[in-house]
Amino acid sequence: MRGLLTNTLIGLLTIGMPSARCSALPPTDLSPAERVHAFYYGWYGTPEVNGQWLQWNHAVLLLGGKTGPNCQPPEDIGANFYPEAGPYSSRDAGTVARHCAELQRAGVGVVAVSWWGKDHVTDQSLPVLFDAARASGLKIAFHLEPWPGRDAASIRDALAYLLERWGSAPELFRWVGRPLVYVYDSYLVPDSEWKRLLRPDGDISVRGTPQDCVFIGLWVKEDHGRALAESGFDGFYTYFATEGFTWGSTPGNWPKMARFARRQGKMFIPSVGPGYNDLRIRPWNRKNYRARDGGAYYDAMMRQAVDVDPQILSITSYNEWHEGTQIEPAVPKQTAGRDYEDYGNLAPTWYLDRTRYWVDRWLHGSKGL
């Protein structure tokens, strides 16, 4: 699942100090659309398409690692908002074509798709997404998740699998000739493992091989950027839509992070979100709740991201409904025992159009309101 770090895990981060600096990324020009990425989740399923509900029936997660009852779709889903289109399958071609059209409407050019391993539902949904991206002109980047047993060797194997399957696809997003890959919770893999994989002198290094990519690690703690740089990462992103959840997801720190990235010859990719609400599946997590505030929360994060003028800006998220970070259209809905949140006086498509508003001002005009 997305979003929650424990203090224990954060405390286990090992900060690698300088040895030989890895080579910097050369500069490149991206099209305006390719500078805007949105995190996308292809893990949803319906009985009609998948033979069962997937993710919409998410279990309620209780304190102490216990699991409560599953949600009961289609009326009761594992989210605090309700999609305008209703619960859908990520393997439905019409649904995914609509998603691509909405992403284009928002000015997004790259879909950063969550991937949990070979034969996982997020893997099985890739053919439909690549077909839709081809038809719409969108690009796709992989967002590698922390599958069980993820380490340097399994990541290398995963890249070999993904790039053998999709490496020649014109829809695959590339930076100076290499696919760009986000690595969620990269801190869960020790720095020593990353050095084996990402540094040119690593014993299982991908550098200069068919598995070579532009690797973007998750910046969590204040000094984590140096650890990522010394481990061989090519850039950093912040992912979380909850301002202040981590040091890296605090927009007031983004100018400092951007300056560090430039000095290191790395990319800094801030992530902006419209709010955060996962209380349906994590009822104990109110401290990380962030209200949308009639769109003002999204505007504030967007403004601060645009002000650092990054090479790439990322959006958390297009459709992570469990955590309430979606910009996909949502509608008011009341059912027995449930009263879903919605976008208030804003149109269901407001966050799509507001994303386009900020993209246009960032890349084509004024940076302010």
PDB file of N, CA and C in Angstrom, residues 31-89:
ATOM      1  N   SER A  31       9.424  17.521 -24.341  1.00  0.00           N
ATOM      2  CA  SER A  31       8.249  18.255 -24.777  1.00  0.00           C
ATOM      3  C   SER A  31       7.507  18.740 -23.542  1.00  0.00           C
ATOM      4  N   PRO A  32       6.691  19.800 -23.662  1.00  0.00           N
ATOM      5  CA  PRO A  32       5.965  20.282 -22.478  1.00  0.00           C
ATOM      6  C   PRO A  32       5.172  19.190 -21.776  1.00  0.00           C
ATOM      7  N   ALA A  33       4.470  18.361 -22.528  1.00  0.00           N
ATOM      8  CA  ALA A  33       3.656  17.315 -21.902  1.00  0.00           C
ATOM      9  C   ALA A  33       4.523  16.314 -21.160  1.00  0.00           C
ATOM     10  N   GLU A  34       5.696  15.999 -21.699  1.00  0.00           N
ATOM     11  CA  GLU A  34       6.554  14.995 -21.074  1.00  0.00           C
ATOM     12  C   GLU A  34       7.200  15.485 -19.785  1.00  0.00           C
ATOM     13  N   ARG A  35       7.023  16.743 -19.460  1.00  0.00           N
ATOM     14  CA  ARG A  35       7.523  17.267 -18.193  1.00  0.00           C
ATOM     15  C   ARG A  35       6.507  17.111 -17.065  1.00  0.00           C
ATOM     16  N   VAL A  36       5.328  16.574 -17.392  1.00  0.00           N
ATOM     17  CA  VAL A  36       4.259  16.417 -16.398  1.00  0.00           C
ATOM     18  C   VAL A  36       3.914  14.930 -16.288  1.00  0.00           C
ATOM     19  N   HIS A  37       4.155  14.348 -15.113  1.00  0.00           N
ATOM     20  CA  HIS A  37       3.909  12.928 -14.868  1.00  0.00           C
ATOM     21  C   HIS A  37       2.807  12.781 -13.824  1.00  0.00           C
ATOM     22  N   ALA A  38       1.977  11.764 -13.971  1.00  0.00           N
ATOM     23  CA  ALA A  38       0.949  11.462 -12.975  1.00  0.00           C
ATOM     24  C   ALA A  38       1.058  10.008 -12.538  1.00  0.00           C
ATOM     25  N   PHE A  39       1.043   9.775 -11.238  1.00  0.00           N
ATOM     26  CA  PHE A  39       1.090   8.411 -10.722  1.00  0.00           C
ATOM     27  C   PHE A  39      -0.266   7.753 -10.925  1.00  0.00           C
ATOM     28  N   TYR A  40      -0.213   6.532 -11.449  1.00  0.00           N
ATOM     29  CA  TYR A  40      -1.411   5.848 -11.950  1.00  0.00           C
ATOM     30  C   TYR A  40      -1.439   4.431 -11.398  1.00  0.00           C
ATOM     31  N   TYR A  41      -2.642   3.974 -11.048  1.00  0.00           N
ATOM     32  CA  TYR A  41      -2.817   2.661 -10.430  1.00  0.00           C
ATOM     33  C   TYR A  41      -3.714   1.784 -11.294  1.00  0.00           C
ATOM     34  N   GLY A  42      -3.115   0.703 -11.801  1.00  0.00           N
ATOM     35  CA  GLY A  42      -3.825  -0.214 -12.670  1.00  0.00           C
ATOM     36  C   GLY A  42      -4.213  -1.489 -11.950  1.00  0.00           C
ATOM     37  N   TRP A  43      -4.640  -1.367 -10.689  1.00  0.00           N
ATOM     38  CA  TRP A  43      -4.889  -2.546  -9.853  1.00  0.00           C
ATOM     39  C   TRP A  43      -6.365  -2.790  -9.575  1.00  0.00           C
ATOM     40  N   TYR A  44      -7.260  -2.064 -10.227  1.00  0.00           N
ATOM     41  CA  TYR A  44      -8.677  -2.193  -9.933  1.00  0.00           C
ATOM     42  C   TYR A  44      -9.328  -3.284 -10.781  1.00  0.00           C
ATOM     43  N   GLY A  45     -10.328  -3.957 -10.204  1.00  0.00           N
ATOM     44  CA  GLY A  45     -11.000  -5.021 -10.932  1.00  0.00           C
ATOM     45  C   GLY A  45     -12.465  -5.128 -10.567  1.00  0.00           C
ATOM     46  N   THR A  46     -13.251  -5.646 -11.502  1.00  0.00           N
ATOM     47  CA  THR A  46     -14.677  -5.883 -11.292  1.00  0.00           C
ATOM     48  C   THR A  46     -14.999  -7.337 -11.629  1.00  0.00           C
ATOM     49  N   PRO A  47     -16.094  -7.856 -11.084  1.00  0.00           N
ATOM     50  CA  PRO A  47     -16.462  -9.234 -11.422  1.00  0.00           C
ATOM     51  C   PRO A  47     -16.688  -9.443 -12.915  1.00  0.00           C
ATOM     52  N   GLU A  48     -17.224  -8.439 -13.604  1.00  0.00           N
ATOM     53  CA  GLU A  48     -17.517  -8.585 -15.025  1.00  0.00           C
ATOM     54  C   GLU A  48     -16.268  -8.769 -15.860  1.00  0.00           C
ATOM     55  N   VAL A  49     -15.176  -8.102 -15.493  1.00  0.00           N
ATOM     56  CA  VAL A  49     -13.950  -8.144 -16.290  1.00  0.00           C
ATOM     57  C   VAL A  49     -12.919  -9.081 -15.673  1.00  0.00           C
ATOM     58  N   ASN A  50     -12.749  -9.035 -14.359  1.00  0.00           N
ATOM     59  CA  ASN A  50     -11.683  -9.770 -13.681  1.00  0.00           C
ATOM     60  C   ASN A  50     -12.171 -11.028 -12.959  1.00  0.00           C
ATOM     61  N   GLY A  51     -13.472 -11.212 -12.906  1.00  0.00           N
ATOM     62  CA  GLY A  51     -14.007 -12.352 -12.185  1.00  0.00           C
ATOM     63  C   GLY A  51     -14.173 -12.119 -10.699  1.00  0.00           C
ATOM     64  N   GLN A  52     -13.767 -10.953 -10.213  1.00  0.00           N
ATOM     65  CA  GLN A  52     -13.884 -10.613  -8.798  1.00  0.00           C
ATOM     66  C   GLN A  52     -13.605  -9.123  -8.624  1.00  0.00           C
ATOM     67  N   TRP A  53     -13.990  -8.602  -7.483  1.00  0.00           N
ATOM     68  CA  TRP A  53     -13.616  -7.239  -7.140  1.00  0.00           C
ATOM     69  C   TRP A  53     -12.147  -7.205  -6.747  1.00  0.00           C
ATOM     70  N   LEU A  54     -11.447  -6.215  -7.225  1.00  0.00           N
ATOM     71  CA  LEU A  54     -10.054  -5.996  -6.836  1.00  0.00           C
ATOM     72  C   LEU A  54      -9.896  -4.558  -6.361  1.00  0.00           C
ATOM     73  N   GLN A  55      -9.339  -4.365  -5.193  1.00  0.00           N
ATOM     74  CA  GLN A  55      -9.026  -3.078  -4.583  1.00  0.00           C
ATOM     75  C   GLN A  55     -10.261  -2.295  -4.125  1.00  0.00           C
ATOM     76  N   TRP A  56     -11.330  -2.259  -4.909  1.00  0.00           N
ATOM     77  CA  TRP A  56     -12.537  -1.567  -4.451  1.00  0.00           C
ATOM     78  C   TRP A  56     -13.056  -2.203  -3.157  1.00  0.00           C
ATOM     79  N   ASN A  57     -12.768  -3.477  -2.944  1.00  0.00           N
ATOM     80  CA  ASN A  57     -13.189  -4.198  -1.746  1.00  0.00           C
ATOM     81  C   ASN A  57     -12.104  -4.231  -0.679  1.00  0.00           C
ATOM     82  N   HIS A  58     -11.260  -3.224  -0.673  1.00  0.00           N
ATOM     83  CA  HIS A  58     -10.121  -3.164   0.239  1.00  0.00           C
ATOM     84  C   HIS A  58     -10.570  -3.380   1.683  1.00  0.00           C
ATOM     85  N   ALA A  59      -9.783  -4.118   2.443  1.00  0.00           N
ATOM     86  CA  ALA A  59     -10.082  -4.340   3.853  1.00  0.00           C
ATOM     87  C   ALA A  59      -9.776  -3.084   4.665  1.00  0.00           C
ATOM     88  N   VAL A  60     -10.510  -2.898   5.743  1.00  0.00           N
ATOM     89  CA  VAL A  60     -10.214  -1.847   6.703  1.00  0.00           C
ATOM     90  C   VAL A  60      -9.008  -2.304   7.535  1.00  0.00           C
ATOM     91  N   LEU A  61      -7.991  -1.435   7.610  1.00  0.00           N
ATOM     92  CA  LEU A  61      -6.755  -1.772   8.319  1.00  0.00           C
ATOM     93  C   LEU A  61      -6.808  -1.168   9.715  1.00  0.00           C
ATOM     94  N   LEU A  62      -6.715  -2.006  10.724  1.00  0.00           N
ATOM     95  CA  LEU A  62      -6.829  -1.575  12.106  1.00  0.00           C
ATOM     96  C   LEU A  62      -5.461  -1.397  12.735  1.00  0.00           C
ATOM     97  N   LEU A  63      -5.428  -0.728  13.876  1.00  0.00           N
ATOM     98  CA  LEU A  63      -4.174  -0.555  14.598  1.00  0.00           C
ATOM     99  C   LEU A  63      -3.621  -1.908  15.020  1.00  0.00           C
ATOM    100  N   GLY A  64      -2.301  -1.974  15.127  1.00  0.00           N
ATOM    101  CA  GLY A  64      -1.668  -3.208  15.560  1.00  0.00           C
ATOM    102  C   GLY A  64      -1.525  -4.243  14.473  1.00  0.00           C
ATOM    103  N   GLY A  65      -1.721  -3.829  13.216  1.00  0.00           N
ATOM    104  CA  GLY A  65      -1.559  -4.752  12.103  1.00  0.00           C
ATOM    105  C   GLY A  65      -2.745  -5.658  11.864  1.00  0.00           C
ATOM    106  N   LYS A  66      -3.837  -5.459  12.584  1.00  0.00           N
ATOM    107  CA  LYS A  66      -5.017  -6.285  12.394  1.00  0.00           C
ATOM    108  C   LYS A  66      -5.831  -5.804  11.203  1.00  0.00           C
ATOM    109  N   THR A  67      -6.607  -6.710  10.643  1.00  0.00           N
ATOM    110  CA  THR A  67      -7.431  -6.394   9.482  1.00  0.00           C
ATOM    111  C   THR A  67      -8.894  -6.491   9.851  1.00  0.00           C
ATOM    112  N   GLY A  68      -9.643  -5.464   9.504  1.00  0.00           N
ATOM    113  CA  GLY A  68     -11.073  -5.444   9.742  1.00  0.00           C
ATOM    114  C   GLY A  68     -11.831  -6.000   8.547  1.00  0.00           C
ATOM    115  N   PRO A  69     -13.119  -5.710   8.456  1.00  0.00           N
ATOM    116  CA  PRO A  69     -13.931  -6.256   7.370  1.00  0.00           C
ATOM    117  C   PRO A  69     -13.585  -5.631   6.024  1.00  0.00           C
ATOM    118  N   ASN A  70     -13.816  -6.388   4.969  1.00  0.00           N
ATOM    119  CA  ASN A  70     -13.657  -5.856   3.620  1.00  0.00           C
ATOM    120  C   ASN A  70     -14.820  -4.934   3.280  1.00  0.00           C
ATOM    121  N   CYS A  71     -14.524  -3.933   2.447  1.00  0.00           N
ATOM    122  CA  CYS A  71     -15.590  -3.114   1.896  1.00  0.00           C
ATOM    123  C   CYS A  71     -16.416  -3.957   0.929  1.00  0.00           C
ATOM    124  N   GLN A  72     -17.639  -3.526   0.671  1.00  0.00           N
ATOM    125  CA  GLN A  72     -18.580  -4.310  -0.120  1.00  0.00           C
ATOM    126  C   GLN A  72     -19.042  -3.504  -1.330  1.00  0.00           C
ATOM    127  N   PRO A  73     -18.263  -3.501  -2.407  1.00  0.00           N
ATOM    128  CA  PRO A  73     -18.664  -2.760  -3.603  1.00  0.00           C
ATOM    129  C   PRO A  73     -19.876  -3.435  -4.272  1.00  0.00           C
ATOM    130  N   PRO A  74     -20.586  -2.694  -5.129  1.00  0.00           N
ATOM    131  CA  PRO A  74     -20.213  -1.388  -5.673  1.00  0.00           C
ATOM    132  C   PRO A  74     -20.625  -0.185  -4.830  1.00  0.00           C
ATOM    133  N   GLU A  75     -21.524  -0.372  -3.842  1.00  0.00           N
ATOM    134  CA  GLU A  75     -21.977   0.781  -3.066  1.00  0.00           C
ATOM    135  C   GLU A  75     -20.955   1.195  -2.008  1.00  0.00           C
ATOM    136  N   ASP A  76     -20.309   0.218  -1.409  1.00  0.00           N
ATOM    137  CA  ASP A  76     -19.353   0.458  -0.328  1.00  0.00           C
ATOM    138  C   ASP A  76     -17.956   0.124  -0.845  1.00  0.00           C
ATOM    139  N   ILE A  77     -17.162   1.132  -1.142  1.00  0.00           N
ATOM    140  CA  ILE A  77     -15.830   0.914  -1.704  1.00  0.00           C
ATOM    141  C   ILE A  77     -14.761   1.396  -0.725  1.00  0.00           C
ATOM    142  N   GLY A  78     -13.538   0.958  -0.929  1.00  0.00           N
ATOM    143  CA  GLY A  78     -12.427   1.296  -0.046  1.00  0.00           C
ATOM    144  C   GLY A  78     -11.865   2.667  -0.326  1.00  0.00           C
ATOM    145  N   ALA A  79     -12.690   3.687  -0.209  1.00  0.00           N
ATOM    146  CA  ALA A  79     -12.281   5.056  -0.505  1.00  0.00           C
ATOM    147  C   ALA A  79     -13.257   6.005   0.163  1.00  0.00           C
ATOM    148  N   ASN A  80     -12.815   7.238   0.399  1.00  0.00           N
ATOM    149  CA  ASN A  80     -13.682   8.273   0.958  1.00  0.00           C
ATOM    150  C   ASN A  80     -14.385   9.092  -0.110  1.00  0.00           C
ATOM    151  N   PHE A  81     -13.987   8.912  -1.368  1.00  0.00           N
ATOM    152  CA  PHE A  81     -14.637   9.553  -2.500  1.00  0.00           C
ATOM    153  C   PHE A  81     -15.192   8.462  -3.411  1.00  0.00           C
ATOM    154  N   TYR A  82     -16.115   8.838  -4.290  1.00  0.00           N
ATOM    155  CA  TYR A  82     -16.731   7.869  -5.191  1.00  0.00           C
ATOM    156  C   TYR A  82     -16.491   8.307  -6.635  1.00  0.00           C
ATOM    157  N   PRO A  83     -15.932   7.428  -7.465  1.00  0.00           N
ATOM    158  CA  PRO A  83     -15.627   7.839  -8.847  1.00  0.00           C
ATOM    159  C   PRO A  83     -16.875   8.134  -9.658  1.00  0.00           C
ATOM    160  N   GLU A  84     -16.797   9.152 -10.472  1.00  0.00           N
ATOM    161  CA  GLU A  84     -17.912   9.519 -11.341  1.00  0.00           C
ATOM    162  C   GLU A  84     -18.327   8.340 -12.214  1.00  0.00           C
ATOM    163  N   ALA A  85     -17.359   7.544 -12.666  1.00  0.00           N
ATOM    164  CA  ALA A  85     -17.639   6.411 -13.538  1.00  0.00           C
ATOM    165  C   ALA A  85     -18.050   5.171 -12.763  1.00  0.00           C
ATOM    166  N   GLY A  86     -18.072   5.236 -11.425  1.00  0.00           N
ATOM    167  CA  GLY A  86     -18.323   4.049 -10.632  1.00  0.00           C
ATOM    168  C   GLY A  86     -17.087   3.170 -10.567  1.00  0.00           C
ATOM    169  N   PRO A  87     -17.120   2.113  -9.759  1.00  0.00           N
ATOM    170  CA  PRO A  87     -15.974   1.199  -9.681  1.00  0.00           C
ATOM    171  C   PRO A  87     -15.717   0.547 -11.037  1.00  0.00           C
ATOM    172  N   TYR A  88     -14.456   0.495 -11.441  1.00  0.00           N
ATOM    173  CA  TYR A  88     -14.111   0.040 -12.782  1.00  0.00           C
ATOM    174  C   TYR A  88     -12.972  -0.967 -12.737  1.00  0.00           C
ATOM    175  N   SER A  89     -12.704  -1.568 -13.885  1.00  0.00           N
ATOM    176  CA  SER A  89     -11.579  -2.485 -14.038  1.00  0.00           C
ATOM    177  C   SER A  89     -10.466  -1.811 -14.824  1.00  0.00           C
TER     178      SER A  89
END
